[in-house]
mmCIF file of C-alpha atoms and ligand atoms in Angstrom:
data_model
loop_
_atom_site.group_PDB
_atom_site.id
_atom_site.type_symbol
_atom_site.label_atom_id
_atom_site.label_comp_id
_atom_site.label_asym_id
_atom_site.label_seq_id
_atom_site.Cartn_x
_atom_site.Cartn_y
_atom_site.Cartn_z
ATOM 1 C CA MET R 26 51.700 145.770 135.756
ATOM 2 C CA MET R 27 51.026 148.804 133.628
ATOM 3 C CA GLY R 28 48.104 151.189 133.935
ATOM 4 C CA SER R 29 45.078 149.967 135.830
ATOM 5 C CA LYS R 30 45.014 147.255 138.452
ATOM 6 C CA ASN R 31 43.689 144.621 136.027
ATOM 7 C CA ASP R 32 46.067 145.577 133.227
ATOM 8 C CA VAL R 33 43.165 146.320 130.906
ATOM 9 C CA LYS R 34 43.456 148.924 128.196
ATOM 10 C CA LEU R 35 40.729 150.034 125.777
ATOM 11 C CA LEU R 36 41.505 151.824 122.524
ATOM 12 C CA SER R 37 38.356 153.516 121.333
ATOM 13 C CA PHE R 38 36.837 156.616 119.834
ATOM 14 C CA LEU R 39 34.547 158.892 121.861
ATOM 15 C CA LEU R 40 31.707 158.869 119.338
ATOM 16 C CA SER R 41 31.838 155.184 118.433
ATOM 17 C CA PRO R 42 28.670 153.196 119.188
ATOM 18 C CA VAL R 43 30.573 149.910 118.994
ATOM 19 C CA GLY R 44 33.336 151.250 121.238
ATOM 20 C CA HIS R 45 30.664 152.034 123.807
ATOM 21 C CA ARG R 46 29.546 148.390 123.840
ATOM 22 C CA VAL R 47 32.926 147.539 125.338
ATOM 23 C CA GLU R 48 33.013 150.496 127.746
ATOM 24 C CA TRP R 49 29.531 149.628 129.014
ATOM 25 C CA ALA R 50 30.505 145.957 129.480
ATOM 26 C CA LEU R 51 33.609 146.856 131.511
ATOM 27 C CA LYS R 52 31.640 149.314 133.630
ATOM 28 C CA LEU R 53 28.755 146.876 134.237
ATOM 29 C CA LYS R 54 31.339 144.347 135.407
ATOM 30 C CA GLY R 55 33.125 146.952 137.509
ATOM 31 C CA VAL R 56 36.446 146.245 135.783
ATOM 32 C CA GLU R 57 38.994 149.061 136.020
ATOM 33 C CA PHE R 58 40.609 149.954 132.730
ATOM 34 C CA GLU R 59 42.781 152.527 131.051
ATOM 35 C CA TYR R 60 40.982 154.384 128.245
ATOM 36 C CA VAL R 61 43.017 155.438 125.203
ATOM 37 C CA GLU R 62 41.276 157.781 122.759
ATOM 38 C CA GLU R 63 42.123 157.061 119.128
ATOM 39 C CA ASP R 64 42.021 159.630 116.326
ATOM 40 C CA ILE R 65 40.325 157.583 113.608
ATOM 41 C CA PHE R 66 41.329 160.168 110.979
ATOM 42 C CA ASN R 67 44.988 159.842 111.933
ATOM 43 C CA LYS R 68 45.427 156.346 113.331
ATOM 44 C CA SER R 69 48.204 155.653 115.810
ATOM 45 C CA ASN R 70 50.916 153.094 115.135
ATOM 46 C CA LEU R 71 49.653 151.354 118.250
ATOM 47 C CA LEU R 72 46.224 150.774 116.650
ATOM 48 C CA LEU R 73 47.786 149.543 113.391
ATOM 49 C CA GLU R 74 49.918 147.106 115.395
ATOM 50 C CA LEU R 75 47.057 145.890 117.577
ATOM 51 C CA ASN R 76 44.427 145.521 114.840
ATOM 52 C CA PRO R 77 46.409 145.054 111.605
ATOM 53 C CA VAL R 78 43.519 143.323 109.817
ATOM 54 C CA HIS R 79 40.725 145.893 110.187
ATOM 55 C CA LYS R 80 42.650 148.887 111.651
ATOM 56 C CA LYS R 81 39.516 149.810 113.607
ATOM 57 C CA VAL R 82 38.514 150.561 117.159
ATOM 58 C CA PRO R 83 37.577 149.233 119.637
ATOM 59 C CA VAL R 84 40.548 147.101 120.638
ATOM 60 C CA LEU R 85 40.860 145.653 124.127
ATOM 61 C CA VAL R 86 44.330 144.849 125.439
ATOM 62 C CA HIS R 87 44.377 142.478 128.407
ATOM 63 C CA HIS R 88 47.817 141.496 129.752
ATOM 64 C CA GLN R 89 49.397 142.883 126.552
ATOM 65 C CA LYS R 90 47.200 140.670 124.350
ATOM 66 C CA PRO R 91 44.902 142.498 121.883
ATOM 67 C CA ILE R 92 41.344 141.517 120.929
ATOM 68 C CA ALA R 93 39.338 143.266 118.188
ATOM 69 C CA GLU R 94 35.644 143.333 117.156
ATOM 70 C CA SER R 95 33.325 144.788 119.765
ATOM 71 C CA LEU R 96 30.979 141.822 120.258
ATOM 72 C CA ILE R 97 33.861 139.366 120.459
ATOM 73 C CA ILE R 98 35.437 141.645 123.074
ATOM 74 C CA VAL R 99 32.169 141.769 125.053
ATOM 75 C CA GLU R 100 32.040 137.971 125.008
ATOM 76 C CA TYR R 101 35.661 137.787 126.190
ATOM 77 C CA ILE R 102 34.891 140.216 129.018
ATOM 78 C CA ASP R 103 31.898 138.096 130.020
ATOM 79 C CA GLN R 104 34.002 134.942 130.199
ATOM 80 C CA THR R 105 36.903 136.619 131.998
ATOM 81 C CA TRP R 106 34.963 138.479 134.712
ATOM 82 C CA LYS R 107 32.006 136.465 135.975
ATOM 83 C CA GLN R 108 30.100 139.153 137.914
ATOM 84 C CA HIS R 109 26.974 140.550 136.182
ATOM 85 C CA PRO R 110 26.671 137.834 133.471
ATOM 86 C CA LEU R 111 25.951 139.306 130.027
ATOM 87 C CA LEU R 112 25.293 136.224 127.880
ATOM 88 C CA PRO R 113 22.708 133.567 128.815
ATOM 89 C CA GLN R 114 24.071 130.305 130.292
ATOM 90 C CA HIS R 115 22.137 127.830 128.151
ATOM 91 C CA PRO R 116 23.906 126.939 124.861
ATOM 92 C CA TYR R 117 20.788 127.490 122.741
ATOM 93 C CA GLN R 118 20.019 130.852 124.350
ATOM 94 C CA ARG R 119 23.683 131.833 123.944
ATOM 95 C CA ALA R 120 23.587 130.883 120.268
ATOM 96 C CA LEU R 121 20.410 132.933 119.789
ATOM 97 C CA ALA R 122 21.994 135.951 121.483
ATOM 98 C CA ARG R 123 25.038 135.661 119.198
ATOM 99 C CA PHE R 124 22.784 135.323 116.167
ATOM 100 C CA TRP R 125 20.917 138.539 117.048
ATOM 101 C CA GLY R 126 24.286 140.136 117.740
ATOM 102 C CA THR R 127 25.177 139.595 114.079
ATOM 103 C CA VAL R 128 21.810 141.172 113.179
ATOM 104 C CA ALA R 129 22.702 144.200 115.346
ATOM 105 C CA ASP R 130 26.042 144.560 113.530
ATOM 106 C CA LYS R 131 24.433 144.406 110.091
ATOM 107 C CA LEU R 132 21.648 146.799 111.106
ATOM 108 C CA VAL R 133 24.038 149.403 112.501
ATOM 109 C CA LYS R 134 25.785 149.486 109.097
ATOM 110 C CA THR R 135 22.517 149.675 107.148
ATOM 111 C CA SER R 136 21.243 152.516 109.376
ATOM 112 C CA TYR R 137 24.519 154.398 109.043
ATOM 113 C CA VAL R 138 24.462 154.041 105.246
ATOM 114 C CA ALA R 139 20.838 155.243 105.321
ATOM 115 C CA MET R 140 21.956 158.420 107.117
ATOM 116 C CA CYS R 141 24.837 159.028 104.717
ATOM 117 C CA SER R 142 23.031 158.317 101.454
ATOM 118 C CA SER R 143 20.082 159.921 99.688
ATOM 119 C CA GLY R 144 17.519 159.180 96.978
ATOM 120 C CA ASP R 145 16.980 155.580 95.912
ATOM 121 C CA GLU R 146 19.952 154.292 97.859
ATOM 122 C CA GLN R 147 18.655 155.837 101.061
ATOM 123 C CA GLU R 148 15.158 154.541 100.433
ATOM 124 C CA LYS R 149 16.478 151.015 99.954
ATOM 125 C CA SER R 150 18.539 151.121 103.173
ATOM 126 C CA VAL R 151 15.690 152.633 105.210
ATOM 127 C CA LYS R 152 13.301 149.933 103.980
ATOM 128 C CA GLU R 153 15.784 147.189 104.803
ATOM 129 C CA ALA R 154 16.468 148.617 108.272
ATOM 130 C CA LYS R 155 12.747 149.028 109.056
ATOM 131 C CA GLU R 156 12.066 145.390 108.154
ATOM 132 C CA VAL R 157 14.759 144.252 110.566
ATOM 133 C CA MET R 158 13.374 146.605 113.250
ATOM 134 C CA ASP R 159 9.937 144.941 112.814
ATOM 135 C CA LYS R 160 11.524 141.537 113.455
ATOM 136 C CA ILE R 161 13.362 142.774 116.552
ATOM 137 C CA GLU R 162 10.110 144.243 117.869
ATOM 138 C CA GLU R 163 8.132 141.044 117.307
ATOM 139 C CA GLU R 164 10.694 138.361 118.084
ATOM 140 C CA ILE R 165 12.966 139.498 120.870
ATOM 141 C CA ILE R 166 11.935 142.560 122.891
ATOM 142 C CA LYS R 167 8.153 142.379 123.286
ATOM 143 C CA GLY R 168 7.159 141.870 126.923
ATOM 144 C CA LYS R 169 10.661 142.384 128.302
ATOM 145 C CA LYS R 170 12.358 145.227 130.164
ATOM 146 C CA PHE R 171 15.725 144.506 128.564
ATOM 147 C CA PHE R 172 16.839 142.176 125.785
ATOM 148 C CA GLY R 173 18.612 140.304 128.602
ATOM 149 C CA GLY R 174 15.339 140.025 130.597
ATOM 150 C CA ASP R 175 15.270 141.882 133.929
ATOM 151 C CA ASN R 176 18.928 142.882 133.625
ATOM 152 C CA ILE R 177 20.996 144.501 130.917
ATOM 153 C CA GLY R 178 22.877 141.866 128.919
ATOM 154 C CA TYR R 179 24.831 141.195 125.734
ATOM 155 C CA LEU R 180 22.053 142.139 123.293
ATOM 156 C CA ASP R 181 21.278 145.371 125.134
ATOM 157 C CA LEU R 182 24.891 146.378 124.527
ATOM 158 C CA ALA R 183 24.778 145.107 120.932
ATOM 159 C CA PHE R 184 21.655 147.188 120.170
ATOM 160 C CA GLY R 185 22.784 150.021 122.467
ATOM 161 C CA TRP R 186 23.279 152.406 119.512
ATOM 162 C CA ILE R 187 19.511 152.406 118.789
ATOM 163 C CA PRO R 188 18.322 154.656 121.657
ATOM 164 C CA TYR R 189 21.031 157.327 121.405
ATOM 165 C CA TRP R 190 22.869 157.229 118.062
ATOM 166 C CA LEU R 191 19.951 156.348 115.789
ATOM 167 C CA PRO R 192 17.785 159.421 116.586
ATOM 168 C CA ILE R 193 20.752 161.616 115.603
ATOM 169 C CA TRP R 194 21.304 159.648 112.393
ATOM 170 C CA GLU R 195 17.579 159.935 111.644
ATOM 171 C CA GLU R 196 17.762 163.709 112.148
ATOM 172 C CA VAL R 197 20.893 164.151 110.028
ATOM 173 C CA GLY R 198 19.580 161.819 107.295
ATOM 174 C CA SER R 199 16.009 163.247 107.410
ATOM 175 C CA MET R 200 14.612 159.733 107.659
ATOM 176 C CA GLN R 201 12.792 157.495 110.126
ATOM 177 C CA ILE R 202 13.719 153.904 110.962
ATOM 178 C CA VAL R 203 12.155 153.408 114.406
ATOM 179 C CA ASP R 204 8.458 154.281 114.440
ATOM 180 C CA PRO R 205 7.351 154.828 118.071
ATOM 181 C CA LEU R 206 3.761 153.871 117.199
ATOM 182 C CA LYS R 207 4.743 150.619 115.544
ATOM 183 C CA HIS R 208 7.872 149.771 117.526
ATOM 184 C CA CYS R 209 6.338 150.188 120.993
ATOM 185 C CA ALA R 210 8.513 147.623 122.757
ATOM 186 C CA ILE R 211 11.705 149.017 121.224
ATOM 187 C CA SER R 212 10.663 152.551 122.209
ATOM 188 C CA ALA R 213 9.966 151.474 125.798
ATOM 189 C CA TRP R 214 13.320 149.691 125.884
ATOM 190 C CA ASN R 215 15.030 152.865 124.586
ATOM 191 C CA THR R 216 13.864 154.620 127.755
ATOM 192 C CA ASN R 217 14.826 151.702 130.035
ATOM 193 C CA PHE R 218 18.263 151.500 128.471
ATOM 194 C CA LEU R 219 19.018 155.225 128.647
ATOM 195 C CA SER R 220 17.824 155.412 132.282
ATOM 196 C CA HIS R 221 20.211 152.693 133.443
ATOM 197 C CA PRO R 222 22.755 154.332 135.799
ATOM 198 C CA ILE R 223 25.847 152.898 134.057
ATOM 199 C CA ILE R 224 24.584 153.694 130.547
ATOM 200 C CA LYS R 225 23.331 157.208 131.176
ATOM 201 C CA ASP R 226 26.721 158.212 132.607
ATOM 202 C CA CYS R 227 28.580 156.765 129.644
ATOM 203 C CA LEU R 228 27.252 158.441 126.500
ATOM 204 C CA PRO R 229 29.058 160.896 124.215
ATOM 205 C CA PRO R 230 27.943 164.554 124.031
ATOM 206 C CA ARG R 231 25.032 164.989 121.630
ATOM 207 C CA ASP R 232 26.356 168.222 120.067
ATOM 208 C CA LYS R 233 29.642 166.543 119.057
ATOM 209 C CA MET R 234 27.711 163.625 117.598
ATOM 210 C CA LEU R 235 25.584 165.950 115.475
ATOM 211 C CA VAL R 236 28.627 167.769 114.076
ATOM 212 C CA TYR R 237 30.427 164.492 113.405
ATOM 213 C CA SER R 238 27.394 162.864 111.732
ATOM 214 C CA HIS R 239 26.931 165.846 109.399
ATOM 215 C CA ARG R 240 30.629 165.649 108.528
ATOM 216 C CA ARG R 241 30.379 161.929 107.723
ATOM 217 C CA LYS R 242 27.290 162.466 105.579
ATOM 218 C CA ASN R 243 28.997 165.277 103.613
ATOM 219 C CA GLU R 244 32.150 163.209 103.091
ATOM 220 C CA PHE R 245 30.032 160.282 101.924
ATOM 221 C CA SER R 246 28.137 162.304 99.316
ATOM 222 C CA SER R 247 31.313 163.945 97.984
ATOM 223 C CA THR R 248 32.839 160.451 97.576
ATOM 224 C CA LEU R 249 29.828 159.457 95.462
ATOM 225 C CA ARG R 250 30.107 162.551 93.273
ATOM 226 C CA ARG R 251 33.751 161.869 92.450
HETATM 227 N N1 GSH C 279 32.571 145.482 113.533
HETATM 228 C C1 GSH C 279 33.489 146.353 114.181
HETATM 229 C C2 GSH C 279 33.299 147.771 113.697
HETATM 230 C C3 GSH C 279 34.396 148.686 114.154
HETATM 231 C C4 GSH C 279 34.310 150.063 113.501
HETATM 232 O O1 GSH C 279 33.659 150.262 112.470
HETATM 233 N N2 GSH C 279 34.998 151.047 114.111
HETATM 234 C C5 GSH C 279 35.041 152.404 113.595
HETATM 235 C C6 GSH C 279 34.687 153.422 114.643
HETATM 236 S S1 GSH C 279 32.938 153.380 114.977
HETATM 237 C C7 GSH C 279 36.453 152.710 113.133
HETATM 238 O O2 GSH C 279 37.419 152.370 113.773
HETATM 239 N N3 GSH C 279 36.559 153.381 111.972
HETATM 240 C C8 GSH C 279 37.804 153.753 111.403
HETATM 241 C C9 GSH C 279 37.859 153.358 109.947
HETATM 242 O O3 GSH C 279 36.882 152.801 109.452
HETATM 243 O O4 GSH C 279 38.884 153.592 109.331
HETATM 244 C C10 GSH C 279 33.284 146.243 115.692
HETATM 245 O O5 GSH C 279 32.155 145.961 116.096
HETATM 246 O O6 GSH C 279 34.247 146.411 116.461
HETATM 247 C C1 NAG C 280 48.874 162.484 113.468
HETATM 248 O O1 NAG C 280 49.357 161.831 114.641
HETATM 249 C C2 NAG C 280 50.749 162.008 114.883
HETATM 250 C C3 NAG C 280 51.085 161.223 116.128
HETATM 251 O O2 NAG C 280 50.509 159.954 116.124
HETATM 252 C C4 NAG C 280 51.047 163.480 115.063
HETATM 253 O O3 NAG C 280 52.444 163.658 115.244
HETATM 254 C C5 NAG C 280 50.569 164.275 113.855
HETATM 255 O O4 NAG C 280 50.743 165.646 114.088
HETATM 256 C C6 NAG C 280 49.097 163.973 113.589
HETATM 257 N N1 NAG C 280 48.666 164.645 112.356
HETATM 258 C C7 NAG C 280 47.530 165.332 112.271
HETATM 259 C C8 NAG C 280 47.214 165.908 110.922
HETATM 260 O O5 NAG C 280 46.776 165.486 113.218
#
């Protein structure tokens, strides 16, 4: 047995919103793990070996076997450690949660592109992201404390970048995607999510996120100018 008692290792990046999905899941379950910080600008051979297809974090290694893609990892964690269930039990509810999980993954990309871009491209991404936010507000969070109901679940982790990362992206991109007046249920959930004891103790420092987001935006616009 190497590392922690459960032989669980997580390769991630401090500022990654999708990496945090996995960290939150492990912490909610109370699973001990070894955390390995990856330099995404100078990837380790270990990462390239463990995730040769995408070469991205997060990667979970359980008993020497790697798993990539944050939401797939969260699902694996949920099936491996039964305490604090994250996905619903009923097949239809599970399918719905997975469906909205794919929406969360698409929306995180659209919002990130909106921060990085400007002009027409930014306008298009902001519009697209807002429309999806309207659907989330109306269809899945209204009247609930968490996406999972009374307890934090899979979709709370999937959308977990909205309360903390998105406001920074909105600031750096000088744009607005969540409108507190229109997206009341999402805004209330933002507060519920960030007040949860496990979540609030597992967030990256805001100052580092600001610096990093500005850097990504600058790199993005210089790529476009080339
Ligand atoms: N869909 C993937 C996204 C993973 C991802 O984009 N990871 C970023 C960090 S936030 C990364 O490793 N970037 C390095 C790169 O793109 O080269 C997941 O949910 O795990
Ligand atoms: C990249 O990482 C390797 C080790 O994985 C290290 O030896 C090297 O100095 C790093 N390069 C930079 C530019 O940080």
